[in-house]
Amino acid sequence: MCEKNEIQNRKQQIRLIGIGMGSAASMTREGAEAIEDSDCLIGARRMLEAAGGKAAVFCEYRAEEILSYIEANPEYGKIGVVLSGDTGFYSGAKKLAELLKARPEKYDIRLIPGVSSVACLAAKLGTSWEDAAVISLHGQDENFIQTVNRNHKTFLLLGGAGTGARMLRRLLEYGMKDVTVSIGQNMTGPDERIVTGHPGEIPEEAAEGLCAAMILNPHPDKTAGPHIRDEEFIRGDVPMTKAEVRAVSLAALELTEDAVV
């Protein structure tokens, strides 16, 4: 009974571990040591297979279910949650950390960063990513065209069935045939593949799975105002609002960047 009470009263050490691209080569020493030191490892199946280790495992990636498992298993003093890429970069670590931090009396939490797919792709392409716009399309249908249109360099996190193929098709639909797309697939793995070309030249299968992409736009739109010229609208026979009225109206609205009109 005394030992059971001691287990229930002690703080569990929870380590949220970014394991990079999912290979030993892209994992930091700090991350590898945290995995070896864990009594229990939690993560998606692919992450657990990549992490290895000798600890007990629980296959799960949803934050609420991970928290429930941790609460139900106080006998594990050191738990490692393995996540792809970097814990601070479009990672599931964010939501899980928020849930755990709500119970400071029970959990000692530490985030261990890893190598993100954007950082990895930038290095393999011999370029920087500090001067780029970054968007995640993983699990969401983000409208990225305007970002690509207004930036010389854009990095996209891809993932999920058909995400990469939709990206390539959208670029063509919006007439962006002159942008250069580089896609990194299965980076640092034995079947790594990096393809570069214009949207119409890249096969859609090269963008399948968990990939990252860099898009270079040679002619980004640098206009500061939101004005759209008359000839850019699809028009019928009904007269449209005069350009001057549209410009004054938009200015008077004092729109913010995230406004929807």
mmCIF file of C-alpha atoms in Angstrom:
data_model
loop_
_atom_site.group_PDB
_atom_site.id
_atom_site.type_symbol
_atom_site.label_atom_id
_atom_site.label_comp_id
_atom_site.label_asym_id
_atom_site.label_seq_id
_atom_site.Cartn_x
_atom_site.Cartn_y
_atom_site.Cartn_z
ATOM 1 C CA MET A 1 0.000 0.000 0.000
ATOM 2 C CA CYS A 2 2.863 2.359 0.851
ATOM 3 C CA GLU A 3 4.539 1.715 -2.515
ATOM 4 C CA LYS A 4 1.250 2.291 -4.373
ATOM 5 C CA ASN A 5 0.736 5.636 -2.619
ATOM 6 C CA GLU A 6 4.315 6.647 -3.413
ATOM 7 C CA ILE A 7 3.727 5.942 -7.125
ATOM 8 C CA GLN A 8 0.483 7.919 -7.144
ATOM 9 C CA ASN A 9 2.046 10.921 -5.369
ATOM 10 C CA ARG A 10 5.195 11.275 -7.458
ATOM 11 C CA LYS A 11 5.383 13.444 -10.555
ATOM 12 C CA GLN A 12 5.630 11.574 -13.843
ATOM 13 C CA GLN A 13 8.384 12.797 -16.147
ATOM 14 C CA ILE A 14 6.873 13.349 -19.606
ATOM 15 C CA ARG A 15 9.244 13.967 -22.505
ATOM 16 C CA LEU A 16 7.805 15.136 -25.834
ATOM 17 C CA ILE A 17 10.523 14.049 -28.249
ATOM 18 C CA GLY A 18 10.938 15.318 -31.809
ATOM 19 C CA ILE A 19 12.633 12.524 -33.764
ATOM 20 C CA GLY A 20 13.207 14.384 -37.017
ATOM 21 C CA MET A 21 12.535 12.579 -40.290
ATOM 22 C CA GLY A 22 12.086 9.199 -38.599
ATOM 23 C CA SER A 23 15.552 7.755 -39.103
ATOM 24 C CA ALA A 24 18.431 7.309 -36.694
ATOM 25 C CA ALA A 25 20.505 9.653 -38.858
ATOM 26 C CA SER A 26 18.122 12.587 -38.320
ATOM 27 C CA MET A 27 17.548 12.030 -34.596
ATOM 28 C CA THR A 28 19.432 14.174 -32.093
ATOM 29 C CA ARG A 29 21.556 12.555 -29.392
ATOM 30 C CA GLU A 30 19.366 14.194 -26.762
ATOM 31 C CA GLY A 31 16.279 12.631 -28.335
ATOM 32 C CA ALA A 32 17.877 9.184 -28.593
ATOM 33 C CA GLU A 33 18.991 9.307 -24.953
ATOM 34 C CA ALA A 34 15.503 10.349 -23.819
ATOM 35 C CA ILE A 35 14.026 7.393 -25.698
ATOM 36 C CA GLU A 36 16.466 4.943 -24.092
ATOM 37 C CA ASP A 37 15.746 6.405 -20.649
ATOM 38 C CA SER A 38 11.953 6.028 -20.951
ATOM 39 C CA ASP A 39 9.890 3.372 -19.179
ATOM 40 C CA CYS A 40 7.149 3.762 -21.775
ATOM 41 C CA LEU A 41 7.037 5.150 -25.323
ATOM 42 C CA ILE A 42 3.895 6.577 -26.894
ATOM 43 C CA GLY A 43 3.347 7.625 -30.484
ATOM 44 C CA ALA A 44 2.003 6.766 -33.914
ATOM 45 C CA ARG A 45 3.079 3.366 -35.211
ATOM 46 C CA ARG A 46 5.576 4.801 -37.697
ATOM 47 C CA MET A 47 7.168 6.947 -34.999
ATOM 48 C CA LEU A 48 7.472 4.019 -32.573
ATOM 49 C CA GLU A 49 9.079 1.845 -35.248
ATOM 50 C CA ALA A 50 11.568 4.609 -36.029
ATOM 51 C CA ALA A 51 12.370 5.299 -32.383
ATOM 52 C CA GLY A 52 13.130 1.709 -31.374
ATOM 53 C CA GLY A 53 14.013 1.532 -27.699
ATOM 54 C CA LYS A 54 13.341 -1.152 -25.116
ATOM 55 C CA ALA A 55 10.469 0.474 -23.223
ATOM 56 C CA ALA A 56 6.849 -0.596 -23.167
ATOM 57 C CA VAL A 57 4.877 0.997 -26.004
ATOM 58 C CA PHE A 58 1.410 2.428 -26.537
ATOM 59 C CA CYS A 59 0.425 3.168 -30.146
ATOM 60 C CA GLU A 60 -1.527 6.441 -30.175
ATOM 61 C CA TYR A 61 -1.162 9.937 -31.668
ATOM 62 C CA ARG A 62 -4.293 11.767 -30.403
ATOM 63 C CA ALA A 63 -3.559 14.123 -27.509
ATOM 64 C CA GLU A 64 -6.626 13.328 -25.398
ATOM 65 C CA GLU A 65 -6.111 9.564 -25.666
ATOM 66 C CA ILE A 66 -2.414 9.921 -24.783
ATOM 67 C CA LEU A 67 -3.315 11.916 -21.681
ATOM 68 C CA SER A 68 -5.886 9.294 -20.651
ATOM 69 C CA TYR A 69 -3.289 6.552 -20.970
ATOM 70 C CA ILE A 70 -0.739 8.505 -18.935
ATOM 71 C CA GLU A 71 -3.309 9.132 -16.193
ATOM 72 C CA ALA A 72 -4.264 5.443 -16.132
ATOM 73 C CA ASN A 73 -0.643 4.256 -15.840
ATOM 74 C CA PRO A 74 1.069 6.099 -12.956
ATOM 75 C CA GLU A 75 3.534 3.204 -12.598
ATOM 76 C CA TYR A 76 5.543 4.622 -15.517
ATOM 77 C CA GLY A 77 7.847 7.228 -14.017
ATOM 78 C CA LYS A 78 9.437 8.319 -17.318
ATOM 79 C CA ILE A 79 7.269 8.489 -20.419
ATOM 80 C CA GLY A 80 8.516 9.480 -23.861
ATOM 81 C CA VAL A 81 6.049 10.682 -26.501
ATOM 82 C CA VAL A 82 7.729 10.455 -29.906
ATOM 83 C CA LEU A 83 6.674 12.884 -32.638
ATOM 84 C CA SER A 84 7.909 13.505 -36.157
ATOM 85 C CA GLY A 85 9.985 16.555 -37.011
ATOM 86 C CA ASP A 86 10.417 19.292 -34.411
ATOM 87 C CA THR A 87 8.198 19.672 -31.340
ATOM 88 C CA GLY A 88 7.790 23.420 -31.916
ATOM 89 C CA PHE A 89 6.998 23.326 -35.636
ATOM 90 C CA TYR A 90 3.443 22.328 -36.628
ATOM 91 C CA SER A 91 3.664 19.459 -34.152
ATOM 92 C CA GLY A 92 1.150 17.471 -32.144
ATOM 93 C CA ALA A 93 3.321 18.373 -29.149
ATOM 94 C CA LYS A 94 1.549 21.742 -28.871
ATOM 95 C CA LYS A 95 -1.879 20.410 -27.926
ATOM 96 C CA LEU A 96 -0.518 17.620 -25.726
ATOM 97 C CA ALA A 97 1.774 20.028 -23.852
ATOM 98 C CA GLU A 98 -1.184 22.325 -23.145
ATOM 99 C CA LEU A 99 -3.166 19.432 -21.667
ATOM 100 C CA LEU A 100 -0.247 18.269 -19.531
ATOM 101 C CA LYS A 101 0.634 21.767 -18.297
ATOM 102 C CA ALA A 102 -2.875 22.083 -16.896
ATOM 103 C CA ARG A 103 -1.788 19.499 -14.271
ATOM 104 C CA PRO A 104 1.552 20.866 -12.981
ATOM 105 C CA GLU A 105 1.172 18.955 -9.713
ATOM 106 C CA LYS A 106 1.227 15.629 -11.598
ATOM 107 C CA TYR A 107 3.580 16.038 -14.544
ATOM 108 C CA ASP A 108 7.114 17.265 -15.125
ATOM 109 C CA ILE A 109 7.154 18.170 -18.824
ATOM 110 C CA ARG A 110 10.085 18.742 -21.161
ATOM 111 C CA LEU A 111 10.077 19.301 -24.918
ATOM 112 C CA ILE A 112 13.037 17.935 -26.847
ATOM 113 C CA PRO A 113 13.388 19.541 -30.293
ATOM 114 C CA GLY A 114 14.118 17.656 -33.480
ATOM 115 C CA VAL A 115 14.994 18.435 -37.090
ATOM 116 C CA SER A 116 11.943 19.695 -38.996
ATOM 117 C CA SER A 117 11.228 18.575 -42.556
ATOM 118 C CA VAL A 118 11.529 22.186 -43.761
ATOM 119 C CA ALA A 119 14.999 22.566 -42.220
ATOM 120 C CA CYS A 120 16.005 19.214 -43.689
ATOM 121 C CA LEU A 121 14.767 20.042 -47.200
ATOM 122 C CA ALA A 122 16.366 23.498 -47.131
ATOM 123 C CA ALA A 123 19.725 21.959 -46.226
ATOM 124 C CA LYS A 124 19.461 19.342 -48.967
ATOM 125 C CA LEU A 125 18.641 22.050 -51.500
ATOM 126 C CA GLY A 126 21.507 24.228 -50.243
ATOM 127 C CA THR A 127 19.313 27.154 -49.281
ATOM 128 C CA SER A 128 17.924 28.951 -46.208
ATOM 129 C CA TRP A 129 14.380 28.902 -44.859
ATOM 130 C CA GLU A 130 14.588 31.975 -42.622
ATOM 131 C CA ASP A 131 13.571 34.152 -45.586
ATOM 132 C CA ALA A 132 10.617 32.002 -46.646
ATOM 133 C CA ALA A 133 6.912 31.836 -45.911
ATOM 134 C CA VAL A 134 5.913 28.505 -44.332
ATOM 135 C CA ILE A 135 2.488 26.831 -44.569
ATOM 136 C CA SER A 136 1.269 23.430 -43.393
ATOM 137 C CA LEU A 137 -1.152 21.540 -45.644
ATOM 138 C CA HIS A 138 -0.983 18.452 -43.440
ATOM 139 C CA GLY A 139 -4.531 17.510 -42.491
ATOM 140 C CA GLN A 140 -6.045 20.782 -43.713
ATOM 141 C CA ASP A 141 -7.035 22.484 -46.954
ATOM 142 C CA GLU A 142 -5.080 25.687 -46.529
ATOM 143 C CA ASN A 143 -5.355 28.278 -49.298
ATOM 144 C CA PHE A 144 -1.676 28.627 -50.134
ATOM 145 C CA ILE A 145 -1.900 30.251 -53.577
ATOM 146 C CA GLN A 146 -1.903 33.844 -52.302
ATOM 147 C CA THR A 147 1.132 33.108 -50.118
ATOM 148 C CA VAL A 148 3.039 31.662 -53.079
ATOM 149 C CA ASN A 149 1.944 34.606 -55.228
ATOM 150 C CA ARG A 150 3.301 37.176 -52.770
ATOM 151 C CA ASN A 151 6.591 35.483 -51.782
ATOM 152 C CA HIS A 152 9.748 34.585 -53.647
ATOM 153 C CA LYS A 153 10.198 31.459 -51.517
ATOM 154 C CA THR A 154 7.519 29.337 -49.835
ATOM 155 C CA PHE A 155 7.865 26.062 -47.930
ATOM 156 C CA LEU A 156 4.872 23.731 -47.655
ATOM 157 C CA LEU A 157 4.449 20.787 -45.297
ATOM 158 C CA LEU A 158 2.538 18.106 -47.182
ATOM 159 C CA GLY A 159 0.817 15.016 -45.835
ATOM 160 C CA GLY A 160 -2.350 13.018 -46.204
ATOM 161 C CA ALA A 161 -3.773 11.309 -49.252
ATOM 162 C CA GLY A 162 -3.725 13.499 -52.344
ATOM 163 C CA THR A 163 -2.371 16.648 -50.647
ATOM 164 C CA GLY A 164 0.710 16.914 -52.856
ATOM 165 C CA ALA A 165 -1.221 16.154 -56.029
ATOM 166 C CA ARG A 166 -3.785 18.858 -55.177
ATOM 167 C CA MET A 167 -0.944 21.323 -54.597
ATOM 168 C CA LEU A 168 0.500 20.702 -58.063
ATOM 169 C CA ARG A 169 -2.917 20.916 -59.717
ATOM 170 C CA ARG A 170 -3.803 24.156 -57.897
ATOM 171 C CA LEU A 171 -0.600 25.813 -59.082
ATOM 172 C CA LEU A 172 -1.523 24.970 -62.682
ATOM 173 C CA GLU A 173 -5.146 26.075 -62.208
ATOM 174 C CA TYR A 174 -3.923 29.510 -61.082
ATOM 175 C CA GLY A 175 -1.550 29.832 -64.027
ATOM 176 C CA MET A 176 1.639 29.470 -61.969
ATOM 177 C CA LYS A 177 3.480 27.459 -64.599
ATOM 178 C CA ASP A 178 6.734 29.382 -64.192
ATOM 179 C CA VAL A 179 7.287 28.665 -60.473
ATOM 180 C CA THR A 180 9.912 26.064 -59.554
ATOM 181 C CA VAL A 181 8.824 23.312 -57.173
ATOM 182 C CA SER A 182 11.206 21.081 -55.199
ATOM 183 C CA ILE A 183 9.691 18.159 -53.284
ATOM 184 C CA GLY A 184 11.487 16.063 -50.661
ATOM 185 C CA GLN A 185 9.955 12.633 -50.099
ATOM 186 C CA ASN A 186 11.014 10.163 -47.378
ATOM 187 C CA MET A 187 13.980 12.369 -46.506
ATOM 188 C CA THR A 188 16.981 10.726 -44.767
ATOM 189 C CA GLY A 189 15.451 7.306 -45.468
ATOM 190 C CA PRO A 190 16.803 4.636 -47.848
ATOM 191 C CA ASP A 191 14.147 5.557 -50.432
ATOM 192 C CA GLU A 192 14.702 9.317 -50.235
ATOM 193 C CA ARG A 193 13.630 11.176 -53.345
ATOM 194 C CA ILE A 194 14.018 14.857 -54.199
ATOM 195 C CA VAL A 195 12.416 16.133 -57.405
ATOM 196 C CA THR A 196 12.656 19.656 -58.859
ATOM 197 C CA GLY A 197 10.749 21.115 -61.793
ATOM 198 C CA HIS A 198 7.784 23.178 -62.906
ATOM 199 C CA PRO A 199 4.295 22.080 -61.727
ATOM 200 C CA GLY A 200 3.395 20.413 -65.032
ATOM 201 C CA GLU A 201 6.663 18.446 -65.103
ATOM 202 C CA ILE A 202 6.528 16.750 -61.707
ATOM 203 C CA PRO A 203 4.637 13.434 -61.435
ATOM 204 C CA GLU A 204 1.968 13.516 -58.744
ATOM 205 C CA GLU A 205 3.331 10.372 -57.058
ATOM 206 C CA ALA A 206 6.512 12.314 -56.220
ATOM 207 C CA ALA A 207 4.420 14.395 -53.799
ATOM 208 C CA GLU A 208 2.609 11.521 -52.065
ATOM 209 C CA GLY A 209 3.032 10.722 -48.379
ATOM 210 C CA LEU A 210 4.770 12.871 -45.785
ATOM 211 C CA CYS A 211 6.699 15.338 -47.910
ATOM 212 C CA ALA A 212 7.935 18.891 -47.794
ATOM 213 C CA ALA A 213 8.032 21.236 -50.764
ATOM 214 C CA MET A 214 9.775 24.473 -51.643
ATOM 215 C CA ILE A 215 8.253 26.784 -54.251
ATOM 216 C CA LEU A 216 10.288 29.562 -55.845
ATOM 217 C CA ASN A 217 8.298 32.327 -57.507
ATOM 218 C CA PRO A 218 10.475 34.404 -59.876
ATOM 219 C CA HIS A 219 7.903 37.212 -60.033
ATOM 220 C CA PRO A 220 6.197 37.631 -56.622
ATOM 221 C CA ASP A 221 3.418 40.208 -56.320
ATOM 222 C CA LYS A 222 4.726 43.045 -54.142
ATOM 223 C CA THR A 223 1.780 45.416 -54.395
ATOM 224 C CA ALA A 224 0.885 46.905 -51.017
ATOM 225 C CA GLY A 225 -2.809 47.684 -51.598
ATOM 226 C CA PRO A 226 -5.703 45.231 -52.091
ATOM 227 C CA HIS A 227 -6.919 46.881 -55.308
ATOM 228 C CA ILE A 228 -8.078 44.579 -58.119
ATOM 229 C CA ARG A 229 -8.314 46.031 -61.636
ATOM 230 C CA ASP A 230 -11.569 45.802 -63.625
ATOM 231 C CA GLU A 231 -10.123 43.478 -66.265
ATOM 232 C CA GLU A 232 -9.199 40.884 -63.640
ATOM 233 C CA PHE A 233 -12.875 40.219 -62.766
ATOM 234 C CA ILE A 234 -15.089 37.720 -64.595
ATOM 235 C CA ARG A 235 -17.837 40.055 -65.769
ATOM 236 C CA GLY A 236 -21.296 39.684 -67.284
ATOM 237 C CA ASP A 237 -23.665 42.293 -68.696
ATOM 238 C CA VAL A 238 -24.511 43.837 -65.307
ATOM 239 C CA PRO A 239 -22.426 46.982 -64.592
ATOM 240 C CA MET A 240 -19.962 46.615 -61.706
ATOM 241 C CA THR A 241 -18.946 49.071 -58.997
ATOM 242 C CA LYS A 242 -16.479 51.696 -60.206
ATOM 243 C CA ALA A 243 -12.817 51.055 -59.402
ATOM 244 C CA GLU A 244 -12.541 54.318 -57.443
ATOM 245 C CA VAL A 245 -15.518 53.406 -55.231
ATOM 246 C CA ARG A 246 -14.096 49.943 -54.554
ATOM 247 C CA ALA A 247 -10.729 51.424 -53.564
ATOM 248 C CA VAL A 248 -12.222 54.007 -51.174
ATOM 249 C CA SER A 249 -14.605 51.446 -49.638
ATOM 250 C CA LEU A 250 -11.801 48.985 -48.932
ATOM 251 C CA ALA A 251 -9.664 51.714 -47.408
ATOM 252 C CA ALA A 252 -12.527 52.845 -45.164
ATOM 253 C CA LEU A 253 -13.070 49.263 -43.899
ATOM 254 C CA GLU A 254 -9.535 49.260 -42.416
ATOM 255 C CA LEU A 255 -9.259 45.515 -43.008
ATOM 256 C CA THR A 256 -6.851 43.343 -41.030
ATOM 257 C CA GLU A 257 -4.746 40.549 -42.560
ATOM 258 C CA ASP A 258 -7.120 37.829 -41.355
ATOM 259 C CA ALA A 259 -10.339 39.633 -42.288
ATOM 260 C CA VAL A 260 -12.981 37.927 -44.435
ATOM 261 C CA VAL A 261 -15.055 40.232 -46.653
#
